PDB file of C-alpha atoms and ligand atoms in Angstrom:
ATOM      1  CA  MET I   1     -35.530  46.543-120.842  1.00  0.00           C
ATOM      2  CA  GLY I   2     -33.840  45.298-118.506  1.00  0.00           C
ATOM      3  CA  LYS I   3     -30.843  43.057-118.461  1.00  0.00           C
ATOM      4  CA  LEU I   4     -30.549  39.836-118.522  1.00  0.00           C
ATOM      5  CA  ILE I   5     -27.869  38.625-115.651  1.00  0.00           C
ATOM      6  CA  ASN I   6     -26.806  34.887-117.266  1.00  0.00           C
ATOM      7  CA  GLY I   7     -26.540  32.366-113.716  1.00  0.00           C
ATOM      8  CA  LYS I   8     -25.589  29.835-116.151  1.00  0.00           C
ATOM      9  CA  GLU I   9     -21.594  31.296-117.234  1.00  0.00           C
ATOM     10  CA  PHE I  10     -21.739  32.252-114.456  1.00  0.00           C
ATOM     11  CA  ALA I  11     -21.932  28.800-113.307  1.00  0.00           C
ATOM     12  CA  ASP I  12     -19.992  27.622-115.768  1.00  0.00           C
ATOM     13  CA  ASN I  13     -16.851  29.988-115.739  1.00  0.00           C
ATOM     14  CA  LEU I  14     -17.236  29.149-111.403  1.00  0.00           C
ATOM     15  CA  CYS I  15     -16.627  25.274-112.095  1.00  0.00           C
ATOM     16  CA  LYS I  16     -14.010  26.272-114.822  1.00  0.00           C
ATOM     17  CA  LYS I  17     -11.945  28.180-112.154  1.00  0.00           C
ATOM     18  CA  ILE I  18     -13.337  25.239-109.068  1.00  0.00           C
ATOM     19  CA  ALA I  19     -11.681  22.803-111.159  1.00  0.00           C
ATOM     20  CA  THR I  20      -8.794  24.346-111.895  1.00  0.00           C
ATOM     21  CA  GLU I  21      -7.208  24.515-108.260  1.00  0.00           C
ATOM     22  CA  VAL I  22      -9.020  20.912-108.149  1.00  0.00           C
ATOM     23  CA  THR I  23      -5.735  19.727-110.917  1.00  0.00           C
ATOM     24  CA  LYS I  24      -3.961  21.991-107.798  1.00  0.00           C
ATOM     25  CA  LEU I  25      -4.622  19.877-104.860  1.00  0.00           C
ATOM     26  CA  LYS I  26      -4.269  16.703-106.988  1.00  0.00           C
ATOM     27  CA  ASP I  27      -0.230  17.576-107.071  1.00  0.00           C
ATOM     28  CA  LYS I  28      -0.533  17.991-103.494  1.00  0.00           C
ATOM     29  CA  SER I  29      -2.227  14.290-103.872  1.00  0.00           C
ATOM     30  CA  ILE I  30      -5.336  15.491-102.194  1.00  0.00           C
ATOM     31  CA  LYS I  31      -8.726  14.782-103.354  1.00  0.00           C
ATOM     32  CA  PRO I  32     -12.019  17.000-102.229  1.00  0.00           C
ATOM     33  CA  GLY I  33     -14.714  14.886-102.121  1.00  0.00           C
ATOM     34  CA  LEU I  34     -17.996  15.414-101.462  1.00  0.00           C
ATOM     35  CA  ALA I  35     -20.856  13.088 -99.922  1.00  0.00           C
ATOM     36  CA  VAL I  36     -25.140  13.086-101.484  1.00  0.00           C
ATOM     37  CA  VAL I  37     -27.417  11.506 -99.132  1.00  0.00           C
ATOM     38  CA  ARG I  38     -30.641  11.352 -99.657  1.00  0.00           C
ATOM     39  CA  VAL I  39     -33.981   9.653 -98.252  1.00  0.00           C
ATOM     40  CA  GLY I  40     -36.650   8.312-100.847  1.00  0.00           C
ATOM     41  CA  GLU I  41     -38.683   8.655-103.859  1.00  0.00           C
ATOM     42  CA  ASP I  42     -39.030  12.135-103.852  1.00  0.00           C
ATOM     43  CA  PRO I  43     -38.545  12.802-108.106  1.00  0.00           C
ATOM     44  CA  ALA I  44     -37.269  16.557-107.596  1.00  0.00           C
ATOM     45  CA  SER I  45     -35.036  15.173-105.603  1.00  0.00           C
ATOM     46  CA  ALA I  46     -34.306  12.332-107.334  1.00  0.00           C
ATOM     47  CA  VAL I  47     -33.813  15.614-110.684  1.00  0.00           C
ATOM     48  CA  TYR I  48     -31.466  17.186-108.608  1.00  0.00           C
ATOM     49  CA  VAL I  49     -29.471  14.655-106.188  1.00  0.00           C
ATOM     50  CA  ASN I  50     -27.698  13.162-109.887  1.00  0.00           C
ATOM     51  CA  MET I  51     -27.311  16.583-111.308  1.00  0.00           C
ATOM     52  CA  LYS I  52     -24.817  17.031-108.790  1.00  0.00           C
ATOM     53  CA  ALA I  53     -22.367  13.771-108.643  1.00  0.00           C
ATOM     54  CA  LYS I  54     -22.700  14.194-112.056  1.00  0.00           C
ATOM     55  CA  LYS I  55     -20.930  17.807-111.192  1.00  0.00           C
ATOM     56  CA  THR I  56     -18.775  16.674-108.663  1.00  0.00           C
ATOM     57  CA  GLU I  57     -17.130  14.954-111.493  1.00  0.00           C
ATOM     58  CA  GLU I  58     -16.808  17.076-114.140  1.00  0.00           C
ATOM     59  CA  VAL I  59     -15.023  18.562-111.485  1.00  0.00           C
ATOM     60  CA  GLY I  60     -12.663  16.553-110.972  1.00  0.00           C
ATOM     61  CA  MET I  61     -14.103  15.821-107.288  1.00  0.00           C
ATOM     62  CA  HIS I  62     -14.407  12.423-105.503  1.00  0.00           C
ATOM     63  CA  SER I  63     -18.296  11.903-105.527  1.00  0.00           C
ATOM     64  CA  VAL I  64     -20.588  10.131-103.523  1.00  0.00           C
ATOM     65  CA  THR I  65     -24.703   9.087-103.349  1.00  0.00           C
ATOM     66  CA  LYS I  66     -25.793   7.500-101.575  1.00  0.00           C
ATOM     67  CA  ILE I  67     -29.740   6.414-102.053  1.00  0.00           C
ATOM     68  CA  LEU I  68     -31.789   5.473 -99.018  1.00  0.00           C
ATOM     69  CA  ASP I  69     -35.139   3.862 -98.887  1.00  0.00           C
ATOM     70  CA  GLU I  70     -38.277   5.673 -98.075  1.00  0.00           C
ATOM     71  CA  ASN I  71     -39.021   3.969 -94.173  1.00  0.00           C
ATOM     72  CA  THR I  72     -34.650   4.203 -93.251  1.00  0.00           C
ATOM     73  CA  SER I  73     -35.299   6.156 -89.429  1.00  0.00           C
ATOM     74  CA  GLN I  74     -33.292   8.332 -87.977  1.00  0.00           C
ATOM     75  CA  GLU I  75     -31.442   5.982 -86.509  1.00  0.00           C
ATOM     76  CA  ASP I  76     -30.405   4.893 -89.501  1.00  0.00           C
ATOM     77  CA  LEU I  77     -29.252   7.935 -91.266  1.00  0.00           C
ATOM     78  CA  LEU I  78     -27.985   9.295 -88.284  1.00  0.00           C
ATOM     79  CA  LYS I  79     -24.810   5.866 -89.007  1.00  0.00           C
ATOM     80  CA  ILE I  80     -24.769   7.331 -92.326  1.00  0.00           C
ATOM     81  CA  VAL I  81     -24.641  10.374 -91.681  1.00  0.00           C
ATOM     82  CA  GLU I  82     -21.188   9.627 -89.058  1.00  0.00           C
ATOM     83  CA  GLU I  83     -19.620   7.126 -91.197  1.00  0.00           C
ATOM     84  CA  LEU I  84     -19.368   9.745 -94.079  1.00  0.00           C
ATOM     85  CA  ASN I  85     -18.479  12.698 -90.510  1.00  0.00           C
ATOM     86  CA  LYS I  86     -15.237   9.932 -89.762  1.00  0.00           C
ATOM     87  CA  ASP I  87     -14.068   9.090 -93.685  1.00  0.00           C
ATOM     88  CA  ASP I  88     -10.876  11.435 -94.588  1.00  0.00           C
ATOM     89  CA  ALA I  89     -11.775  10.734 -98.410  1.00  0.00           C
ATOM     90  CA  ILE I  90     -14.920  13.018 -97.915  1.00  0.00           C
ATOM     91  CA  ASN I  91     -15.262  16.349 -96.991  1.00  0.00           C
ATOM     92  CA  GLY I  92     -18.502  18.025 -97.640  1.00  0.00           C
ATOM     93  CA  ILE I  93     -22.111  15.920 -96.512  1.00  0.00           C
ATOM     94  CA  LEU I  94     -25.331  16.730 -98.030  1.00  0.00           C
ATOM     95  CA  VAL I  95     -28.983  15.797 -97.153  1.00  0.00           C
ATOM     96  CA  GLN I  96     -30.913  15.822 -99.403  1.00  0.00           C
ATOM     97  CA  LEU I  97     -33.854  18.007 -98.282  1.00  0.00           C
ATOM     98  CA  PRO I  98     -36.730  17.342 -97.901  1.00  0.00           C
ATOM     99  CA  LEU I  99     -36.676  13.314 -95.753  1.00  0.00           C
ATOM    100  CA  PRO I 100     -39.521  11.256 -95.012  1.00  0.00           C
ATOM    101  CA  LYS I 101     -41.952  12.081 -92.245  1.00  0.00           C
ATOM    102  CA  GLN I 102     -40.356   9.824 -89.332  1.00  0.00           C
ATOM    103  CA  ILE I 103     -36.797  11.667 -89.374  1.00  0.00           C
ATOM    104  CA  ASN I 104     -36.241  14.831 -88.208  1.00  0.00           C
ATOM    105  CA  GLU I 105     -33.968  17.351 -90.604  1.00  0.00           C
ATOM    106  CA  ASP I 106     -32.930  19.457 -87.853  1.00  0.00           C
ATOM    107  CA  ALA I 107     -31.368  16.159 -86.447  1.00  0.00           C
ATOM    108  CA  VAL I 108     -29.996  15.474 -88.922  1.00  0.00           C
ATOM    109  CA  ILE I 109     -28.352  17.981 -90.378  1.00  0.00           C
ATOM    110  CA  ASN I 110     -27.633  19.481 -87.057  1.00  0.00           C
ATOM    111  CA  SER I 111     -25.341  15.569 -86.460  1.00  0.00           C
ATOM    112  CA  ILE I 112     -22.941  16.873 -89.436  1.00  0.00           C
ATOM    113  CA  ASN I 113     -18.767  18.119 -88.894  1.00  0.00           C
ATOM    114  CA  PRO I 114     -20.068  21.729 -89.331  1.00  0.00           C
ATOM    115  CA  ASP I 115     -15.960  21.567 -91.003  1.00  0.00           C
ATOM    116  CA  LYS I 116     -17.933  19.231 -93.743  1.00  0.00           C
ATOM    117  CA  ASP I 117     -21.448  20.911 -94.072  1.00  0.00           C
ATOM    118  CA  VAL I 118     -21.372  22.644 -97.196  1.00  0.00           C
ATOM    119  CA  ASP I 119     -25.155  23.603 -96.882  1.00  0.00           C
ATOM    120  CA  GLY I 120     -24.172  25.234 -94.723  1.00  0.00           C
ATOM    121  CA  PHE I 121     -27.259  24.748 -92.621  1.00  0.00           C
ATOM    122  CA  HIS I 122     -25.515  23.476 -89.701  1.00  0.00           C
ATOM    123  CA  ALA I 123     -27.146  25.710 -86.522  1.00  0.00           C
ATOM    124  CA  ILE I 124     -22.094  26.390 -85.896  1.00  0.00           C
ATOM    125  CA  ASN I 125     -22.538  27.107 -89.973  1.00  0.00           C
ATOM    126  CA  THR I 126     -25.794  30.046 -88.970  1.00  0.00           C
ATOM    127  CA  GLY I 127     -23.848  31.414 -85.765  1.00  0.00           C
ATOM    128  CA  ARG I 128     -20.245  31.498 -88.068  1.00  0.00           C
ATOM    129  CA  LEU I 129     -22.049  33.379 -90.761  1.00  0.00           C
ATOM    130  CA  TRP I 130     -24.091  35.541 -88.194  1.00  0.00           C
ATOM    131  CA  SER I 131     -21.361  36.543 -85.846  1.00  0.00           C
ATOM    132  CA  ASN I 132     -18.726  37.127 -89.905  1.00  0.00           C
ATOM    133  CA  ILE I 133     -16.753  33.472 -88.614  1.00  0.00           C
ATOM    134  CA  ASP I 134     -15.831  32.222 -91.361  1.00  0.00           C
ATOM    135  CA  SER I 135     -18.386  29.605 -92.700  1.00  0.00           C
ATOM    136  CA  LEU I 136     -19.761  27.053 -94.720  1.00  0.00           C
ATOM    137  CA  VAL I 137     -22.149  30.013 -96.897  1.00  0.00           C
ATOM    138  CA  PRO I 138     -25.778  28.185 -97.986  1.00  0.00           C
ATOM    139  CA  CYS I 139     -25.921  27.850-101.850  1.00  0.00           C
ATOM    140  CA  THR I 140     -28.466  29.137-103.000  1.00  0.00           C
ATOM    141  CA  PRO I 141     -28.066  32.431-100.948  1.00  0.00           C
ATOM    142  CA  LEU I 142     -24.938  32.827-102.114  1.00  0.00           C
ATOM    143  CA  GLY I 143     -25.317  32.859-105.647  1.00  0.00           C
ATOM    144  CA  CYS I 144     -26.940  34.892-105.506  1.00  0.00           C
ATOM    145  CA  LYS I 145     -25.036  37.405-103.538  1.00  0.00           C
ATOM    146  CA  MET I 146     -22.013  36.134-106.646  1.00  0.00           C
ATOM    147  CA  LEU I 147     -24.203  37.099-109.038  1.00  0.00           C
ATOM    148  CA  LEU I 148     -25.320  40.337-108.107  1.00  0.00           C
ATOM    149  CA  LEU I 149     -21.021  41.465-106.920  1.00  0.00           C
ATOM    150  CA  ASN I 150     -20.960  40.479-109.911  1.00  0.00           C
ATOM    151  CA  GLU I 151     -23.975  42.854-111.474  1.00  0.00           C
ATOM    152  CA  LEU I 152     -23.819  46.025-109.309  1.00  0.00           C
ATOM    153  CA  LYS I 153     -19.470  45.918-108.997  1.00  0.00           C
ATOM    154  CA  ASP I 154     -20.180  47.719-105.035  1.00  0.00           C
ATOM    155  CA  LEU I 155     -23.261  47.179-103.121  1.00  0.00           C
ATOM    156  CA  THR I 156     -22.680  49.636-100.171  1.00  0.00           C
ATOM    157  CA  GLY I 157     -25.888  51.632 -99.565  1.00  0.00           C
ATOM    158  CA  LYS I 158     -28.499  50.275-101.714  1.00  0.00           C
ATOM    159  CA  LYS I 159     -32.427  48.787-100.356  1.00  0.00           C
ATOM    160  CA  ALA I 160     -32.803  45.601-100.249  1.00  0.00           C
ATOM    161  CA  ILE I 161     -35.551  43.574-100.419  1.00  0.00           C
ATOM    162  CA  ILE I 162     -35.564  40.278 -99.686  1.00  0.00           C
ATOM    163  CA  VAL I 163     -39.201  38.727-100.232  1.00  0.00           C
ATOM    164  CA  GLY I 164     -38.847  34.920 -97.763  1.00  0.00           C
ATOM    165  CA  ARG I 165     -37.234  34.651 -94.570  1.00  0.00           C
ATOM    166  CA  SER I 166     -36.827  30.491 -94.877  1.00  0.00           C
ATOM    167  CA  ASN I 167     -33.726  29.656 -92.707  1.00  0.00           C
ATOM    168  CA  ILE I 168     -32.365  28.006 -96.594  1.00  0.00           C
ATOM    169  CA  VAL I 169     -31.873  31.160 -98.402  1.00  0.00           C
ATOM    170  CA  GLY I 170     -34.007  34.405 -96.831  1.00  0.00           C
ATOM    171  CA  LYS I 171     -32.489  34.702 -93.295  1.00  0.00           C
ATOM    172  CA  PRO I 172     -28.618  33.832 -94.969  1.00  0.00           C
ATOM    173  CA  MET I 173     -29.218  36.277 -97.436  1.00  0.00           C
ATOM    174  CA  ALA I 174     -30.312  39.033 -95.479  1.00  0.00           C
ATOM    175  CA  SER I 175     -26.960  38.215 -93.533  1.00  0.00           C
ATOM    176  CA  LEU I 176     -24.827  38.380 -96.243  1.00  0.00           C
ATOM    177  CA  LEU I 177     -26.100  41.457 -97.925  1.00  0.00           C
ATOM    178  CA  ILE I 178     -25.713  43.492 -94.169  1.00  0.00           C
ATOM    179  CA  GLY I 179     -21.746  42.129 -94.895  1.00  0.00           C
ATOM    180  CA  GLU I 180     -22.097  43.787 -97.830  1.00  0.00           C
ATOM    181  CA  ASN I 181     -23.007  46.961 -96.340  1.00  0.00           C
ATOM    182  CA  CYS I 182     -26.710  46.985 -98.200  1.00  0.00           C
ATOM    183  CA  THR I 183     -29.828  47.979 -95.556  1.00  0.00           C
ATOM    184  CA  VAL I 184     -31.741  44.741 -95.159  1.00  0.00           C
ATOM    185  CA  THR I 185     -36.389  44.366 -95.802  1.00  0.00           C
ATOM    186  CA  VAL I 186     -37.113  40.732 -95.323  1.00  0.00           C
ATOM    187  CA  ALA I 187     -40.590  40.876 -96.211  1.00  0.00           C
ATOM    188  CA  HIS I 188     -42.021  37.537 -95.370  1.00  0.00           C
ATOM    189  CA  SER I 189     -46.277  36.494 -95.557  1.00  0.00           C
ATOM    190  CA  LYS I 190     -47.446  39.473 -92.474  1.00  0.00           C
ATOM    191  CA  THR I 191     -45.511  42.115 -93.850  1.00  0.00           C
ATOM    192  CA  LYS I 192     -48.155  45.448 -94.582  1.00  0.00           C
ATOM    193  CA  ASP I 193     -47.993  46.852 -97.911  1.00  0.00           C
ATOM    194  CA  LEU I 194     -45.208  44.401 -99.888  1.00  0.00           C
ATOM    195  CA  GLU I 195     -45.666  46.073-103.371  1.00  0.00           C
ATOM    196  CA  GLY I 196     -44.883  49.987-101.009  1.00  0.00           C
ATOM    197  CA  GLU I 197     -41.721  47.931 -99.617  1.00  0.00           C
ATOM    198  CA  VAL I 198     -40.964  46.504-103.039  1.00  0.00           C
ATOM    199  CA  LYS I 199     -41.248  49.215-104.902  1.00  0.00           C
ATOM    200  CA  LYS I 200     -38.774  51.415-102.738  1.00  0.00           C
ATOM    201  CA  SER I 201     -35.401  48.434-102.780  1.00  0.00           C
ATOM    202  CA  ASP I 202     -33.219  48.620-105.297  1.00  0.00           C
ATOM    203  CA  ILE I 203     -32.177  44.863-105.673  1.00  0.00           C
ATOM    204  CA  VAL I 204     -34.697  42.433-104.951  1.00  0.00           C
ATOM    205  CA  VAL I 205     -34.142  39.019-104.213  1.00  0.00           C
ATOM    206  CA  ALA I 206     -37.372  36.997-104.659  1.00  0.00           C
ATOM    207  CA  ALA I 207     -37.310  33.698-102.924  1.00  0.00           C
ATOM    208  CA  VAL I 208     -41.017  32.806-101.973  1.00  0.00           C
ATOM    209  CA  GLY I 209     -41.963  29.916-103.769  1.00  0.00           C
ATOM    210  CA  VAL I 210     -45.316  31.394-104.266  1.00  0.00           C
ATOM    211  CA  PRO I 211     -45.558  31.689-109.250  1.00  0.00           C
ATOM    212  CA  GLU I 212     -45.421  35.129-110.061  1.00  0.00           C
ATOM    213  CA  MET I 213     -46.115  36.977-106.385  1.00  0.00           C
ATOM    214  CA  VAL I 214     -43.882  39.813-107.379  1.00  0.00           C
ATOM    215  CA  LYS I 215     -45.219  41.831-109.934  1.00  0.00           C
ATOM    216  CA  GLY I 216     -43.330  43.493-112.816  1.00  0.00           C
ATOM    217  CA  SER I 217     -45.220  46.984-111.918  1.00  0.00           C
ATOM    218  CA  TRP I 218     -43.992  47.199-108.294  1.00  0.00           C
ATOM    219  CA  ILE I 219     -40.383  46.848-109.561  1.00  0.00           C
ATOM    220  CA  LYS I 220     -39.068  50.266-108.845  1.00  0.00           C
ATOM    221  CA  PRO I 221     -37.297  52.146-112.088  1.00  0.00           C
ATOM    222  CA  GLY I 222     -33.447  50.496-113.304  1.00  0.00           C
ATOM    223  CA  ALA I 223     -33.536  47.396-109.926  1.00  0.00           C
ATOM    224  CA  THR I 224     -31.710  44.681-110.036  1.00  0.00           C
ATOM    225  CA  VAL I 225     -34.020  41.615-110.043  1.00  0.00           C
ATOM    226  CA  ILE I 226     -32.714  38.372-108.233  1.00  0.00           C
ATOM    227  CA  ASP I 227     -34.797  34.980-108.652  1.00  0.00           C
ATOM    228  CA  VAL I 228     -35.044  32.487-106.688  1.00  0.00           C
ATOM    229  CA  GLY I 229     -37.901  30.900-107.384  1.00  0.00           C
ATOM    230  CA  ILE I 230     -38.775  27.500-109.222  1.00  0.00           C
ATOM    231  CA  ASN I 231     -41.749  26.591-110.015  1.00  0.00           C
ATOM    232  CA  ARG I 232     -43.701  24.567-111.555  1.00  0.00           C
ATOM    233  CA  ILE I 233     -47.394  25.342-113.644  1.00  0.00           C
ATOM    234  CA  GLU I 234     -49.261  25.107-115.830  1.00  0.00           C
ATOM    235  CA  ARG I 235     -50.604  27.743-117.737  1.00  0.00           C
ATOM    236  CA  ASP I 236     -52.840  27.085-120.926  1.00  0.00           C
ATOM    237  CA  GLY I 237     -52.969  23.232-120.618  1.00  0.00           C
ATOM    238  CA  LYS I 238     -48.388  23.385-121.516  1.00  0.00           C
ATOM    239  CA  LYS I 239     -46.106  22.657-118.613  1.00  0.00           C
ATOM    240  CA  LYS I 240     -44.031  26.042-117.454  1.00  0.00           C
ATOM    241  CA  LEU I 241     -41.286  26.729-115.126  1.00  0.00           C
ATOM    242  CA  VAL I 242     -41.834  30.028-114.247  1.00  0.00           C
ATOM    243  CA  GLY I 243     -39.554  32.085-110.452  1.00  0.00           C
ATOM    244  CA  ASP I 244     -41.295  34.109-107.770  1.00  0.00           C
ATOM    245  CA  VAL I 245     -41.162  37.207-109.835  1.00  0.00           C
ATOM    246  CA  GLU I 246     -43.959  38.454-112.743  1.00  0.00           C
ATOM    247  CA  PHE I 247     -41.187  38.416-115.090  1.00  0.00           C
ATOM    248  CA  ILE I 248     -42.242  39.702-118.499  1.00  0.00           C
ATOM    249  CA  GLU I 249     -43.646  42.298-116.914  1.00  0.00           C
ATOM    250  CA  ALA I 250     -40.664  43.199-114.832  1.00  0.00           C
ATOM    251  CA  GLU I 251     -38.396  42.851-117.549  1.00  0.00           C
ATOM    252  CA  LYS I 252     -39.120  46.046-118.832  1.00  0.00           C
ATOM    253  CA  ILE I 253     -38.959  47.997-115.750  1.00  0.00           C
ATOM    254  CA  ALA I 254     -35.887  46.408-114.020  1.00  0.00           C
ATOM    255  CA  GLY I 255     -31.436  47.531-114.917  1.00  0.00           C
ATOM    256  CA  ALA I 256     -30.625  43.523-114.762  1.00  0.00           C
ATOM    257  CA  ILE I 257     -33.137  40.468-113.494  1.00  0.00           C
ATOM    258  CA  THR I 258     -32.853  36.451-113.348  1.00  0.00           C
ATOM    259  CA  PRO I 259     -34.468  34.412-116.276  1.00  0.00           C
ATOM    260  CA  VAL I 260     -35.776  31.681-114.675  1.00  0.00           C
ATOM    261  CA  PRO I 261     -34.758  29.317-115.892  1.00  0.00           C
ATOM    262  CA  GLY I 262     -30.377  29.839-115.918  1.00  0.00           C
ATOM    263  CA  GLY I 263     -31.114  32.605-113.341  1.00  0.00           C
ATOM    264  CA  VAL I 264     -29.765  31.642-110.304  1.00  0.00           C
ATOM    265  CA  GLY I 265     -30.872  27.499-110.493  1.00  0.00           C
ATOM    266  CA  PRO I 266     -26.998  26.698-112.032  1.00  0.00           C
ATOM    267  CA  MET I 267     -25.588  29.085-109.186  1.00  0.00           C
ATOM    268  CA  THR I 268     -26.319  26.574-107.107  1.00  0.00           C
ATOM    269  CA  ILE I 269     -25.158  23.402-107.511  1.00  0.00           C
ATOM    270  CA  ALA I 270     -21.466  25.351-108.764  1.00  0.00           C
ATOM    271  CA  CYS I 271     -21.689  26.631-104.817  1.00  0.00           C
ATOM    272  CA  LEU I 272     -21.940  23.781-103.131  1.00  0.00           C
ATOM    273  CA  LEU I 273     -18.725  22.394-104.930  1.00  0.00           C
ATOM    274  CA  HIS I 274     -16.802  25.488-103.931  1.00  0.00           C
ATOM    275  CA  ASN I 275     -17.942  25.225-100.672  1.00  0.00           C
ATOM    276  CA  THR I 276     -16.447  21.596-100.839  1.00  0.00           C
ATOM    277  CA  LEU I 277     -13.343  22.861-102.624  1.00  0.00           C
ATOM    278  CA  ILE I 278     -13.175  25.581 -99.551  1.00  0.00           C
ATOM    279  CA  ALA I 279     -14.351  22.841 -96.481  1.00  0.00           C
ATOM    280  CA  THR I 280     -11.212  20.372 -98.463  1.00  0.00           C
ATOM    281  CA  CYS I 281      -8.928  23.342 -97.896  1.00  0.00           C
ATOM    282  CA  ARG I 282      -9.445  24.176 -95.010  1.00  0.00           C
ATOM    283  CA  ARG I 283      -9.375  20.782 -93.677  1.00  0.00           C
ATOM    284  CA  HIS I 284      -5.054  20.915 -94.924  1.00  0.00           C
ATOM    285  CA  ASN I 285      -4.190  24.243 -94.307  1.00  0.00           C
ATOM    286  CA  ILE I 286      -4.457  25.018 -96.953  1.00  0.00           C
ATOM    287  CA  GLU I 287      -4.462  29.326 -97.830  1.00  0.00           C
ATOM    288  CA  VAL I 288      -8.825  28.735 -99.458  1.00  0.00           C
ATOM    289  CA  PRO I 289      -8.374  30.526-102.578  1.00  0.00           C
ATOM    290  CA  ARG I 290     -10.663  33.707-103.537  1.00  0.00           C
ATOM    291  CA  LEU I 291     -12.770  32.554-107.288  1.00  0.00           C
ATOM    292  CA  PHE I 292     -15.194  35.405-107.082  1.00  0.00           C
TER     293      PHE I 292
HETATM  294  N1  GUN D   1     -33.906  20.394-101.601  1.00  0.00           N
HETATM  295  C1  GUN D   1     -33.888  21.848-101.768  1.00  0.00           C
HETATM  296  N2  GUN D   1     -32.600  22.963-102.112  1.00  0.00           N
HETATM  297  C2  GUN D   1     -31.771  21.914-100.937  1.00  0.00           C
HETATM  298  C3  GUN D   1     -30.314  22.208-101.401  1.00  0.00           C
HETATM  299  O1  GUN D   1     -29.336  22.763-100.904  1.00  0.00           O
HETATM  300  N3  GUN D   1     -29.469  21.928-100.523  1.00  0.00           N
HETATM  301  C4  GUN D   1     -30.315  20.743 -99.766  1.00  0.00           C
HETATM  302  N4  GUN D   1     -29.689  19.979 -98.095  1.00  0.00           N
HETATM  303  N5  GUN D   1     -31.620  20.236 -99.866  1.00  0.00           N
HETATM  304  C5  GUN D   1     -31.766  20.705-101.223  1.00  0.00           C
END
């Protein structure tokens, strides 16, 4: 049986370290501020945004939540982002995705001041990440990297596969793992022989959004498996949360594996607060603490 990677515990510890840093900033009369903007009433987004606000306050940061009507125009949303860009009390801005269809997501993301872009989605931060320049790194892949480093200590020379090529997870994950000296394969819907590719890999990061697509029998014995998927399914008449990996079978073969829930999920918000702390320190020319 593979070891369970406890993302919840790691995230709780990281939040405690962030809270300590926030207290130190208070002595300098600095309070990190995070603004989260939600447009419309997508139920999953509403849950995530509430969780983000609650955790922001728990670590002692200033939290602002803006909830806008489903029919908000792109122009009005851009005005709100511009106000937040100018607001000195705000160090981090996150616009929850997806956005309603009348709004161009890229236009909104790229209107955020890159130094406040705590999602790390701005084209400038993407470029900085791939060029090894200090950037704000997308939260979910950053959380996956923290869990992998904690588990394996050194990733040098490992063969890693990322299943999924999204801008939010797959692509930034590839950059982070290259930075850790892994040999990286990015697989996607057109990949030939996905099973064969996964079977060769010491590290598997599954981020496709398809329930249990990566089969347990594909896992190389002893491999480390990071499951980013959060899929709500119905099985035997019961609602269930499952990842992108067939967990029960994979757990038997893997060296270590993240469960769903309780694996990568809690890391995303912890990394958002981590990024807000970093953005605040950089804004005030304070040395950025290393928390992992
Ligand atoms: N929707 C789902 N995940 C995310 C995320 O990490 N950031 C934002 N802004 N929206 C999301």
